[in-house]
Structure formats: C-alpha cells, structure tokens
mmCIF file of C-alpha atoms and ligand atoms in Angstrom:
data_model
loop_
_atom_site.group_PDB
_atom_site.id
_atom_site.type_symbol
_atom_site.label_atom_id
_atom_site.label_comp_id
_atom_site.label_asym_id
_atom_site.label_seq_id
_atom_site.Cartn_x
_atom_site.Cartn_y
_atom_site.Cartn_z
ATOM 1 C CA MET A 1 -38.686 16.127 0.921
ATOM 2 C CA LEU A 2 -38.153 13.548 -1.547
ATOM 3 C CA SER A 3 -40.443 15.731 -3.894
ATOM 4 C CA GLN A 4 -37.407 18.029 -4.302
ATOM 5 C CA TYR A 5 -35.158 15.503 -5.145
ATOM 6 C CA PRO A 6 -37.484 13.313 -7.681
ATOM 7 C CA PHE A 7 -34.331 11.623 -8.533
ATOM 8 C CA ASP A 8 -33.613 10.280 -5.323
ATOM 9 C CA LEU A 9 -35.639 7.385 -6.193
ATOM 10 C CA ASN A 10 -34.001 6.109 -9.076
ATOM 11 C CA PRO A 11 -30.279 5.748 -8.968
ATOM 12 C CA THR A 12 -29.723 5.295 -12.498
ATOM 13 C CA HIS A 13 -29.744 9.493 -12.411
ATOM 14 C CA SER A 14 -27.255 9.360 -9.712
ATOM 15 C CA LEU A 15 -23.653 10.036 -9.846
ATOM 16 C CA GLU A 16 -20.702 7.776 -8.278
ATOM 17 C CA GLY A 17 -17.858 8.575 -6.403
ATOM 18 C CA ILE A 18 -15.549 8.028 -4.115
ATOM 19 C CA ILE A 19 -15.230 10.331 -0.643
ATOM 20 C CA LEU A 20 -11.748 11.331 -0.417
ATOM 21 C CA ARG A 21 -12.277 14.123 2.216
ATOM 22 C CA SER A 22 -14.214 14.187 5.085
ATOM 23 C CA THR A 23 -15.238 16.611 7.911
ATOM 24 C CA GLY A 24 -18.282 15.352 9.136
ATOM 25 C CA SER A 25 -20.189 17.457 7.755
ATOM 26 C CA TRP A 26 -19.192 18.239 4.130
ATOM 27 C CA TYR A 27 -17.859 15.155 1.517
ATOM 28 C CA GLU A 28 -16.062 15.571 -1.103
ATOM 29 C CA VAL A 29 -16.679 13.270 -3.703
ATOM 30 C CA LEU A 30 -14.284 11.895 -6.836
ATOM 31 C CA SER A 31 -16.158 11.615 -10.180
ATOM 32 C CA ASP A 32 -16.053 10.580 -13.222
ATOM 33 C CA SER A 33 -16.900 14.571 -14.284
ATOM 34 C CA GLY A 34 -14.900 15.929 -11.350
ATOM 35 C CA THR A 35 -14.843 16.569 -7.656
ATOM 36 C CA TYR A 36 -17.899 17.325 -5.627
ATOM 37 C CA SER A 37 -18.860 18.888 -2.205
ATOM 38 C CA CYS A 38 -21.422 16.794 -1.055
ATOM 39 C CA THR A 39 -23.718 16.888 2.542
ATOM 40 C CA ILE A 40 -25.471 13.981 3.287
ATOM 41 C CA ARG A 41 -28.783 12.851 3.605
ATOM 42 C CA GLY A 42 -30.285 13.000 6.996
ATOM 43 C CA LYS A 43 -32.183 9.631 6.188
ATOM 44 C CA PHE A 44 -29.405 8.128 5.509
ATOM 45 C CA ARG A 45 -27.568 8.995 8.154
ATOM 46 C CA LEU A 46 -29.685 7.724 11.064
ATOM 47 C CA ALA A 47 -30.759 4.961 9.122
ATOM 48 C CA ASP A 48 -27.052 3.082 9.629
ATOM 49 C CA GLU A 49 -25.774 0.898 11.489
ATOM 50 C CA ALA A 50 -23.996 1.019 14.971
ATOM 51 C CA ALA A 51 -20.958 3.129 13.157
ATOM 52 C CA THR A 52 -20.403 6.707 14.411
ATOM 53 C CA ASN A 53 -20.183 7.831 10.768
ATOM 54 C CA PRO A 54 -21.642 6.863 8.049
ATOM 55 C CA VAL A 55 -19.296 7.448 5.506
ATOM 56 C CA VAL A 56 -15.991 7.297 5.263
ATOM 57 C CA ILE A 57 -13.092 8.060 3.235
ATOM 58 C CA GLY A 58 -12.792 4.839 0.564
ATOM 59 C CA ASP A 59 -16.212 4.626 0.595
ATOM 60 C CA ARG A 60 -18.146 4.484 -3.103
ATOM 61 C CA VAL A 61 -21.288 6.292 -2.579
ATOM 62 C CA LEU A 62 -24.038 7.400 -4.921
ATOM 63 C CA PHE A 63 -24.993 11.119 -5.038
ATOM 64 C CA ASP A 64 -27.395 13.587 -6.867
ATOM 65 C CA LEU A 65 -26.235 17.118 -8.014
ATOM 66 C CA ASN A 66 -27.698 20.005 -6.760
ATOM 67 C CA GLU A 67 -28.300 23.342 -8.883
ATOM 68 C CA ASP A 68 -25.891 25.192 -7.171
ATOM 69 C CA LYS A 69 -23.578 21.577 -8.304
ATOM 70 C CA THR A 70 -22.877 20.920 -4.749
ATOM 71 C CA GLY A 71 -24.129 17.299 -4.226
ATOM 72 C CA ILE A 72 -26.576 14.375 -1.607
ATOM 73 C CA ILE A 73 -24.925 11.466 -0.753
ATOM 74 C CA VAL A 74 -28.054 9.308 -1.152
ATOM 75 C CA GLU A 75 -26.054 5.834 -1.070
ATOM 76 C CA ARG A 76 -23.783 3.838 0.030
ATOM 77 C CA LEU A 77 -21.913 1.312 -1.873
ATOM 78 C CA GLU A 78 -21.063 -2.020 -0.258
ATOM 79 C CA ARG A 79 -17.655 -2.030 1.663
ATOM 80 C CA HIS A 80 -14.799 -4.673 0.357
ATOM 81 C CA ASN A 81 -13.448 -3.980 3.864
ATOM 82 C CA LYS A 82 -12.525 -1.666 6.791
ATOM 83 C CA LEU A 83 -10.265 -0.053 9.223
ATOM 84 C CA SER A 84 -12.013 0.383 12.335
ATOM 85 C CA ARG A 85 -11.821 1.633 15.907
ATOM 86 C CA ARG A 86 -14.305 1.765 18.679
ATOM 87 C CA ALA A 87 -15.279 5.564 19.309
ATOM 88 C CA ALA A 88 -14.303 7.041 21.905
ATOM 89 C CA GLY A 89 -16.307 8.158 25.687
ATOM 90 C CA ARG A 90 -19.554 7.085 25.427
ATOM 91 C CA ARG A 91 -19.796 5.847 23.280
ATOM 92 C CA GLN A 92 -17.294 3.074 23.226
ATOM 93 C CA SER A 93 -19.460 0.490 21.717
ATOM 94 C CA LYS A 94 -19.849 1.791 18.616
ATOM 95 C CA GLU A 95 -17.924 1.755 16.126
ATOM 96 C CA HIS A 96 -15.984 4.435 13.964
ATOM 97 C CA VAL A 97 -14.593 3.470 11.038
ATOM 98 C CA ILE A 98 -11.675 5.230 10.018
ATOM 99 C CA VAL A 99 -10.998 3.813 6.118
ATOM 100 C CA ALA A 100 -13.001 1.078 3.558
ATOM 101 C CA ASN A 101 -11.775 -0.449 0.835
ATOM 102 C CA VAL A 102 -8.512 -0.398 1.428
ATOM 103 C CA ASP A 103 -6.745 -2.368 -0.862
ATOM 104 C CA LYS A 104 -3.434 -2.576 1.701
ATOM 105 C CA ALA A 105 -2.936 -1.546 4.401
ATOM 106 C CA TRP A 106 1.525 -1.134 4.284
ATOM 107 C CA ILE A 107 3.640 -1.977 8.066
ATOM 108 C CA VAL A 108 6.120 0.412 8.175
ATOM 109 C CA GLN A 109 9.360 -0.670 9.918
ATOM 110 C CA SER A 110 12.626 0.945 9.846
ATOM 111 C CA ILE A 111 15.843 -1.023 9.783
ATOM 112 C CA ARG A 112 17.147 0.923 12.691
ATOM 113 C CA ASN A 113 16.183 3.805 14.611
ATOM 114 C CA PRO A 114 14.083 2.171 15.340
ATOM 115 C CA ARG A 115 15.030 -1.239 14.484
ATOM 116 C CA ILE A 116 11.836 -3.591 13.444
ATOM 117 C CA ASN A 117 9.967 -5.299 15.493
ATOM 118 C CA PRO A 118 8.456 -8.537 14.638
ATOM 119 C CA GLY A 119 5.644 -8.621 16.932
ATOM 120 C CA PHE A 120 4.309 -5.843 15.708
ATOM 121 C CA ILE A 121 4.517 -6.623 12.506
ATOM 122 C CA ASP A 122 2.418 -10.212 13.685
ATOM 123 C CA ARG A 123 -0.414 -8.156 15.127
ATOM 124 C CA VAL A 124 -0.857 -5.849 12.184
ATOM 125 C CA ILE A 125 -1.069 -8.964 9.818
ATOM 126 C CA VAL A 126 -3.263 -10.351 12.285
ATOM 127 C CA MET A 127 -5.815 -7.495 12.129
ATOM 128 C CA ALA A 128 -5.250 -7.179 8.595
ATOM 129 C CA GLU A 129 -6.169 -10.884 8.510
ATOM 130 C CA TYR A 130 -9.243 -10.321 11.110
ATOM 131 C CA LEU A 131 -10.925 -7.460 8.558
ATOM 132 C CA HIS A 132 -9.809 -8.828 5.106
ATOM 133 C CA VAL A 133 -7.614 -6.133 3.986
ATOM 134 C CA PRO A 134 -3.931 -7.548 2.541
ATOM 135 C CA ALA A 135 -1.146 -6.374 4.146
ATOM 136 C CA GLY A 136 2.452 -5.540 2.959
ATOM 137 C CA ILE A 137 5.039 -4.835 4.517
ATOM 138 C CA ILE A 138 7.480 -1.332 4.293
ATOM 139 C CA PHE A 139 11.444 -1.719 5.552
ATOM 140 C CA ASN A 140 12.456 2.412 5.699
ATOM 141 C CA LYS A 141 15.294 3.749 6.110
ATOM 142 C CA ALA A 142 17.649 0.855 3.687
ATOM 143 C CA ASP A 143 20.388 3.719 3.336
ATOM 144 C CA LEU A 144 20.962 2.496 7.195
ATOM 145 C CA MET A 145 21.789 -0.796 6.550
ATOM 146 C CA ASP A 146 25.189 -2.586 7.700
ATOM 147 C CA GLU A 147 26.478 -6.038 8.502
ATOM 148 C CA ALA A 148 24.175 -5.855 12.153
ATOM 149 C CA ALA A 149 21.660 -5.485 11.266
ATOM 150 C CA GLU A 150 21.732 -7.544 7.777
ATOM 151 C CA GLU A 151 21.274 -11.096 9.075
ATOM 152 C CA VAL A 152 18.235 -10.064 10.536
ATOM 153 C CA VAL A 153 16.468 -8.261 8.511
ATOM 154 C CA MET A 154 16.924 -10.245 5.718
ATOM 155 C CA PHE A 155 16.014 -12.939 7.262
ATOM 156 C CA PHE A 156 12.567 -11.774 8.751
ATOM 157 C CA ALA A 157 12.200 -10.331 4.227
ATOM 158 C CA GLU A 158 12.164 -13.302 2.815
ATOM 159 C CA LEU A 159 10.558 -14.613 6.113
ATOM 160 C CA TYR A 160 7.457 -12.468 5.353
ATOM 161 C CA GLU A 161 7.737 -12.825 1.368
ATOM 162 C CA SER A 162 7.191 -16.541 1.921
ATOM 163 C CA LEU A 163 4.401 -16.082 3.822
ATOM 164 C CA GLY A 164 2.467 -14.438 0.866
ATOM 165 C CA TYR A 165 3.091 -10.469 2.004
ATOM 166 C CA PRO A 166 5.201 -8.589 -0.203
ATOM 167 C CA VAL A 167 8.075 -6.612 1.715
ATOM 168 C CA VAL A 168 9.797 -3.181 -0.364
ATOM 169 C CA PHE A 169 12.884 -2.051 0.910
ATOM 170 C CA THR A 170 12.679 2.105 0.830
ATOM 171 C CA SER A 171 14.796 4.962 1.416
ATOM 172 C CA THR A 172 13.780 8.936 1.782
ATOM 173 C CA LYS A 173 17.341 10.161 1.583
ATOM 174 C CA VAL A 174 18.594 8.489 -1.611
ATOM 175 C CA ASP A 175 17.171 9.171 -5.077
ATOM 176 C CA GLY A 176 15.148 6.624 -6.488
ATOM 177 C CA GLY A 177 14.974 5.043 -2.906
ATOM 178 C CA THR A 178 11.199 4.795 -3.047
ATOM 179 C CA THR A 179 10.594 3.931 -6.720
ATOM 180 C CA ASP A 180 9.930 0.067 -5.736
ATOM 181 C CA LEU A 181 7.149 1.158 -3.730
ATOM 182 C CA LEU A 182 5.525 3.846 -6.209
ATOM 183 C CA ALA A 183 5.551 0.997 -8.482
ATOM 184 C CA GLN A 184 2.987 -1.205 -5.696
ATOM 185 C CA LEU A 185 1.199 2.185 -5.505
ATOM 186 C CA GLU A 186 0.358 2.597 -8.916
ATOM 187 C CA LYS A 187 -3.534 1.983 -8.347
ATOM 188 C CA GLY A 188 -5.622 1.430 -5.524
ATOM 189 C CA ILE A 189 -6.322 2.383 -2.254
ATOM 190 C CA HIS A 190 -3.667 2.226 0.806
ATOM 191 C CA VAL A 191 -2.779 3.422 4.257
ATOM 192 C CA PHE A 192 0.594 3.017 6.185
ATOM 193 C CA ILE A 193 0.594 1.458 10.002
ATOM 194 C CA GLY A 194 3.402 2.070 11.594
ATOM 195 C CA PRO A 195 5.161 3.423 14.881
ATOM 196 C CA SER A 196 6.139 6.668 14.797
ATOM 197 C CA GLY A 197 10.101 7.959 13.883
ATOM 198 C CA VAL A 198 10.250 4.885 11.526
ATOM 199 C CA GLY A 199 9.244 7.976 8.338
ATOM 200 C CA LYS A 200 5.985 7.555 7.565
ATOM 201 C CA SER A 201 5.718 10.874 6.946
ATOM 202 C CA SER A 202 8.964 11.175 5.158
ATOM 203 C CA LEU A 203 7.829 8.524 2.856
ATOM 204 C CA LEU A 204 4.488 10.093 2.169
ATOM 205 C CA ASN A 205 6.336 13.655 1.542
ATOM 206 C CA ALA A 206 8.273 11.962 -1.348
ATOM 207 C CA ILE A 207 5.941 10.077 -3.218
ATOM 208 C CA VAL A 208 3.473 13.117 -2.843
ATOM 209 C CA PRO A 209 4.815 16.430 -3.500
ATOM 210 C CA ASP A 210 3.348 18.732 -1.633
ATOM 211 C CA SER A 211 1.702 16.840 0.572
ATOM 212 C CA ASP A 212 3.914 18.472 3.394
ATOM 213 C CA LEU A 213 1.582 21.179 4.325
ATOM 214 C CA LYS A 214 -0.884 18.236 5.020
ATOM 215 C CA THR A 215 0.983 16.241 6.764
ATOM 216 C CA GLY A 216 2.628 18.681 9.460
ATOM 217 C CA ALA A 217 -0.531 20.062 9.920
ATOM 218 C CA ILE A 218 -2.013 16.543 11.184
ATOM 219 C CA SER A 219 1.329 16.027 13.382
ATOM 220 C CA GLU A 220 1.021 19.196 15.111
ATOM 221 C CA SER A 221 -2.553 19.037 15.916
ATOM 222 C CA THR A 222 -1.396 15.607 17.315
ATOM 223 C CA GLN A 223 1.372 16.132 18.890
ATOM 224 C CA LYS A 224 1.115 19.664 20.358
ATOM 225 C CA GLY A 225 -2.493 20.534 20.972
ATOM 226 C CA LYS A 226 -2.457 22.843 18.166
ATOM 227 C CA HIS A 227 -6.383 24.463 16.870
ATOM 228 C CA THR A 228 -6.071 22.893 13.802
ATOM 229 C CA THR A 229 -8.504 20.946 12.436
ATOM 230 C CA THR A 230 -7.845 17.562 10.505
ATOM 231 C CA TYR A 231 -9.526 15.647 8.177
ATOM 232 C CA ALA A 232 -9.428 12.059 6.643
ATOM 233 C CA GLU A 233 -8.272 12.001 3.222
ATOM 234 C CA LEU A 234 -7.419 9.768 0.717
ATOM 235 C CA ILE A 235 -3.974 11.513 -0.588
ATOM 236 C CA ARG A 236 -3.890 10.895 -4.730
ATOM 237 C CA ILE A 237 -0.410 9.611 -5.771
ATOM 238 C CA PRO A 238 0.910 11.478 -9.299
ATOM 239 C CA ASN A 239 -0.460 8.743 -11.685
ATOM 240 C CA GLY A 240 -1.866 6.977 -9.056
ATOM 241 C CA GLY A 241 -3.040 5.699 -6.263
ATOM 242 C CA PHE A 242 -4.584 6.526 -3.608
ATOM 243 C CA ILE A 243 -2.649 6.852 0.441
ATOM 244 C CA GLY A 244 -5.232 7.685 3.648
ATOM 245 C CA ASP A 245 -3.777 9.282 5.741
ATOM 246 C CA THR A 246 -5.640 10.175 8.982
ATOM 247 C CA PRO A 247 -4.556 10.630 12.711
ATOM 248 C CA GLY A 248 -6.879 8.036 13.461
ATOM 249 C CA LEU A 249 -5.345 5.365 12.013
ATOM 250 C CA ARG A 250 -2.752 4.928 14.775
ATOM 251 C CA GLU A 251 -4.814 4.693 17.484
ATOM 252 C CA PHE A 252 -6.981 1.710 16.342
ATOM 253 C CA GLY A 253 -6.742 -1.724 18.178
ATOM 254 C CA LEU A 254 -7.777 -5.182 17.298
ATOM 255 C CA TYR A 255 -10.452 -6.042 20.038
ATOM 256 C CA SER A 256 -12.920 -9.453 20.867
ATOM 257 C CA ILE A 257 -10.844 -12.111 18.863
ATOM 258 C CA PRO A 258 -11.672 -15.080 20.816
ATOM 259 C CA PRO A 259 -8.139 -17.077 21.837
ATOM 260 C CA GLU A 260 -9.780 -20.073 20.192
ATOM 261 C CA GLU A 261 -9.644 -17.628 16.867
ATOM 262 C CA LEU A 262 -6.299 -16.673 16.707
ATOM 263 C CA SER A 263 -4.756 -19.226 14.993
ATOM 264 C CA HIS A 264 -7.137 -18.729 12.211
ATOM 265 C CA TYR A 265 -5.377 -14.921 11.246
ATOM 266 C CA PHE A 266 -1.665 -16.778 11.147
ATOM 267 C CA VAL A 267 -1.493 -18.323 7.394
ATOM 268 C CA GLU A 268 0.635 -20.875 7.761
ATOM 269 C CA PHE A 269 -1.044 -22.161 11.017
ATOM 270 C CA ARG A 270 -4.491 -22.572 8.968
ATOM 271 C CA ASP A 271 -3.212 -25.184 6.766
ATOM 272 C CA HIS A 272 -2.288 -27.816 9.749
ATOM 273 C CA MET A 273 -4.665 -26.716 12.341
ATOM 274 C CA HIS A 274 -7.127 -29.483 11.625
ATOM 275 C CA ASP A 275 -3.903 -32.445 11.738
ATOM 276 C CA CYS A 276 -3.996 -31.049 15.872
ATOM 277 C CA ARG A 277 -5.670 -33.782 19.032
ATOM 278 C CA PHE A 278 -8.252 -31.404 19.829
ATOM 279 C CA PRO A 279 -10.262 -29.667 17.424
ATOM 280 C CA ASN A 280 -10.147 -26.345 19.621
ATOM 281 C CA CYS A 281 -6.650 -26.660 20.395
ATOM 282 C CA THR A 282 -4.825 -23.172 20.840
ATOM 283 C CA HIS A 283 -1.490 -24.917 20.415
ATOM 284 C CA ASP A 284 -0.114 -23.903 23.729
ATOM 285 C CA HIS A 285 -0.850 -26.203 26.199
ATOM 286 C CA GLU A 286 -2.623 -28.978 24.455
ATOM 287 C CA PRO A 287 -0.700 -32.151 23.680
ATOM 288 C CA HIS A 288 0.005 -33.455 20.384
ATOM 289 C CA CYS A 289 -0.131 -30.405 18.712
ATOM 290 C CA LYS A 290 0.532 -30.283 15.142
ATOM 291 C CA ILE A 291 1.781 -26.564 15.168
ATOM 292 C CA LYS A 292 3.982 -26.840 18.006
ATOM 293 C CA GLU A 293 5.665 -30.299 15.983
ATOM 294 C CA LEU A 294 6.258 -28.638 13.286
ATOM 295 C CA VAL A 295 7.422 -25.297 15.257
ATOM 296 C CA GLU A 296 9.707 -28.243 16.674
ATOM 297 C CA ALA A 297 10.372 -29.485 13.432
ATOM 298 C CA ASP A 298 11.660 -26.091 11.993
ATOM 299 C CA GLU A 299 9.339 -26.029 9.609
ATOM 300 C CA LEU A 300 7.369 -23.294 10.546
ATOM 301 C CA ALA A 301 9.109 -20.468 12.279
ATOM 302 C CA VAL A 302 9.633 -20.160 15.738
ATOM 303 C CA GLU A 303 9.030 -16.138 15.557
ATOM 304 C CA ARG A 304 6.154 -16.255 14.435
ATOM 305 C CA TYR A 305 4.886 -18.484 17.069
ATOM 306 C CA GLU A 306 6.373 -16.327 19.601
ATOM 307 C CA SER A 307 4.436 -14.196 18.669
ATOM 308 C CA TYR A 308 1.093 -16.078 18.123
ATOM 309 C CA ILE A 309 2.004 -16.747 21.899
ATOM 310 C CA ASN A 310 2.308 -13.478 22.792
ATOM 311 C CA MET A 311 -0.791 -12.578 21.514
ATOM 312 C CA LEU A 312 -3.157 -15.639 22.290
ATOM 313 C CA ALA A 313 -2.543 -14.436 26.184
ATOM 314 C CA ALA A 314 -3.163 -10.198 25.518
ATOM 315 C CA ALA A 315 -6.784 -12.368 23.795
ATOM 316 C CA ARG A 316 -7.452 -14.169 26.873
ATOM 317 C CA LEU A 317 -6.844 -10.787 28.504
ATOM 318 C CA GLY A 318 -9.253 -10.040 26.239
ATOM 319 C CA LYS A 319 -6.296 -7.127 25.518
ATOM 320 C CA LEU A 320 -5.076 -7.493 21.916
ATOM 321 C CA ASP A 321 -4.235 -3.864 20.690
ATOM 322 C CA VAL A 322 -1.894 -3.266 17.403
ATOM 323 C CA GLY A 323 0.144 -0.563 19.606
ATOM 324 C CA ARG A 324 1.955 2.397 18.351
HETATM 325 N N1 LIG B 1 18.515 7.341 7.250
HETATM 326 C C1 LIG B 1 17.338 7.250 7.483
HETATM 327 N N2 LIG B 1 16.261 8.510 7.641
HETATM 328 C C2 LIG B 1 15.101 8.827 7.937
HETATM 329 C C3 LIG B 1 14.369 7.682 6.627
HETATM 330 N N3 LIG B 1 12.625 8.295 6.459
HETATM 331 C C4 LIG B 1 13.032 8.887 7.189
HETATM 332 N N4 LIG B 1 13.871 9.593 8.350
HETATM 333 C C5 LIG B 1 14.196 9.841 9.545
HETATM 334 O O1 LIG B 1 13.694 9.198 10.518
HETATM 335 C C6 LIG B 1 12.969 10.418 11.538
HETATM 336 C C7 LIG B 1 11.135 9.857 11.493
HETATM 337 O O2 LIG B 1 10.768 10.543 10.212
HETATM 338 P P1 LIG B 1 9.313 10.935 10.152
HETATM 339 O O3 LIG B 1 8.930 11.043 8.744
HETATM 340 O O4 LIG B 1 8.449 11.653 11.082
HETATM 341 O O5 LIG B 1 8.709 9.721 10.958
HETATM 342 P P2 LIG B 1 6.771 9.470 11.447
HETATM 343 O O6 LIG B 1 6.819 9.088 12.982
HETATM 344 O O7 LIG B 1 6.858 7.682 11.096
HETATM 345 O O8 LIG B 1 6.405 9.977 9.987
HETATM 346 C C8 LIG B 1 13.484 11.995 10.711
HETATM 347 O O9 LIG B 1 14.508 12.345 11.376
HETATM 348 C C9 LIG B 1 13.688 11.514 9.237
HETATM 349 O O10 LIG B 1 14.290 12.440 8.997
HETATM 350 C C10 LIG B 1 14.901 7.569 5.335
HETATM 351 O O11 LIG B 1 14.420 6.857 4.890
HETATM 352 N N5 LIG B 1 16.596 7.534 6.028
HETATM 353 MG MG1 LIG B 2 4.401 11.183 10.915
HETATM 354 ZN ZN1 LIG B 3 -2.161 -27.055 18.217
#
C-alpha cells in the first residue's frame, strides 16, 4: 500500500490543516490552500491510544493529496489540550475526545431565567483547569439586569475577573449586545458550555449569520430524537476564530480527580495550600488549615470555598460531574 503513496514517508510533502468537521469516516480539513475532504489512513487509526476517535475537530493534521483532490490524513500533530468524556456503553473505559486545541472554554450563564449558578461555573472551571483549557465566563441576557440581580451578578463578575477568568456581558436581544464577545473571539478555537436555556444557540446565531440551520439540526436530533445526522464541527466566525459545536459538549464530565488533588484546580488556593499543617490537607476537617483560616478572615471568597466543599464530597464518591 505504501508504494501507492510515496510521499507518506516524507512529511515535507504533506499539507498541514485543521479538522473543521468530522463525520466519523470523512474529515473536512482546512489548510492554507483550501478545504479538503479527507479520509484517515487505516494504520493511523489502529495505532492510536485509548481513544475511540483518533482525530477530532480542532486537531492539526498532516495530509497527502490524492489525484482527485481528496486527501489522506497521515499524522496528527501534538495537541495542546482536549475536551473529552468517557465513551458510552461497552467501551466505557475508552475516552471520547470532543474537541482538541481549545483556546477558550466560555461558561455561559444568564443573568435571569435561569439565574446564575456559581456551583456550575466552578465545576466547569475546575474541569478546564484540570484539562489545561483556559476558561472565561459569559453573562448573557444582560438586557434582563435589574436591581435585584445586579448585586449578585456584579459580585461574581468581579470575583471571577479577580481570579483571572475574563467575564463578558452579552445580550442577543439588543443591538451591539454581542460586540464585546466578538472582540474576544477574534482568533482561536472557542466553545460554549452552559445549561440549557441560557442562550447558547441564540449567541451562536447572533455571532455567526446563517448558523441557524446547523444549530437547529443539532437541537432537533438530540431533543426530539429526529433522524438528523449530527456532526461535530468548527463554525467559522466571520473575520475571526472558530466555535466548536457538537452535542457531545453537553455531556462531558469530570471524573477521577482524587479528592486530595481537587484544590489544585482552585487557582486562589494554590498559593496557600503549602501553608496547611498537613501536606495532604483537603481543607475540610483538618486542623491548622491555612485555606480555612483565609476564608474565615474573608481573604478568600466563601462562595468558592463552598463550591470546593461540595465538589470534594462528590470527588470522594468518585462522582464529579459537570452536570447540565
Ligand atoms: N431576554 C433575553 N432572552 C434571551 C437572550 N438570549 C437568549 N434568550 C432567550 O432565552 C431562551 C433560550 O435561548 P437558547 O438560545 O435556546 O438557549 P440554549 O438552550 O442555551 O441554546 C430563548 O427563549 C431565547 O429567546 C438574551 O440575551 N436576552
Ligand atoms: Mg441550544
Ligand atoms: Zn488545608
């Protein structure tokens, strides 16, 4: 077989591209010279690690062109990070990668209907920290801000900003309501993660004209069980980066973080945890815990500590899920 593709052995003849769309057997690959439909070399498929899918949207790959201008993916370049979940069913121990090389995971919340859920935000932040994916927060439905919501929303906006997570306010119902968000999406691969009803589809439609059709297909197939085939894809933002859109994003969860490791993913705890008396302190029941002292002194936010304690209980049961 190899003799048919003499350039396989010489990567300098291969083209480099990024996976935009994956159907499982065909991959749409964007390169400097255009978009190509590619298959994957059988050998490559078999040689892969413990994942159900060796190449996913966001992956950078090398591919060789066939005479008919289709391509064959011959190599996957190193990933910076990936979002994944456990594969369903019998292959449960296998990993199902959803999207690779994510530049920002945006946690989408709405100011009202439904109101913001700090526990959800913290679970996704922990997962992002664990997976080395930078996180940010979108507070959507800014048009619904009123006096009752303002105090709470601004408290959390300032808290997360102070921890290093950018916060953007959006509204899909007012002119210019997504301008600040667009400025954040100028380059790179982005994903929206949030419970249903916060406005993820509305945001996608607002920033990517004509994306209605695609997002419609996805929500119909998952919610109503229609026979629409759904594909994971990177949607191009005009003059900007990409949004990863896949139903799988709603299902991924955190798993197997050892309880004593959990606090490493709370960024503001990191600097202090070596000041606890016990090196394996879980900042829960142990005496002389620096983290607890700082929470009591109001130097660390008690809201984050409460999230931590809730997640710690879940981690001890081996059930740390991001949830819906
Ligand atoms: N007031 C207001 N409603 C919004 C906004 N964005 C979305 N919605 C509404 O919120 C509901 C859920 O939106 P949708 O995009 O389907 O949320 P998803 O489940 O996260 O994809 C719909 O009724 C939208 O019209 C917004 O910025 N302001
Ligand atoms: Mg939706
Ligand atoms: Zn401690």
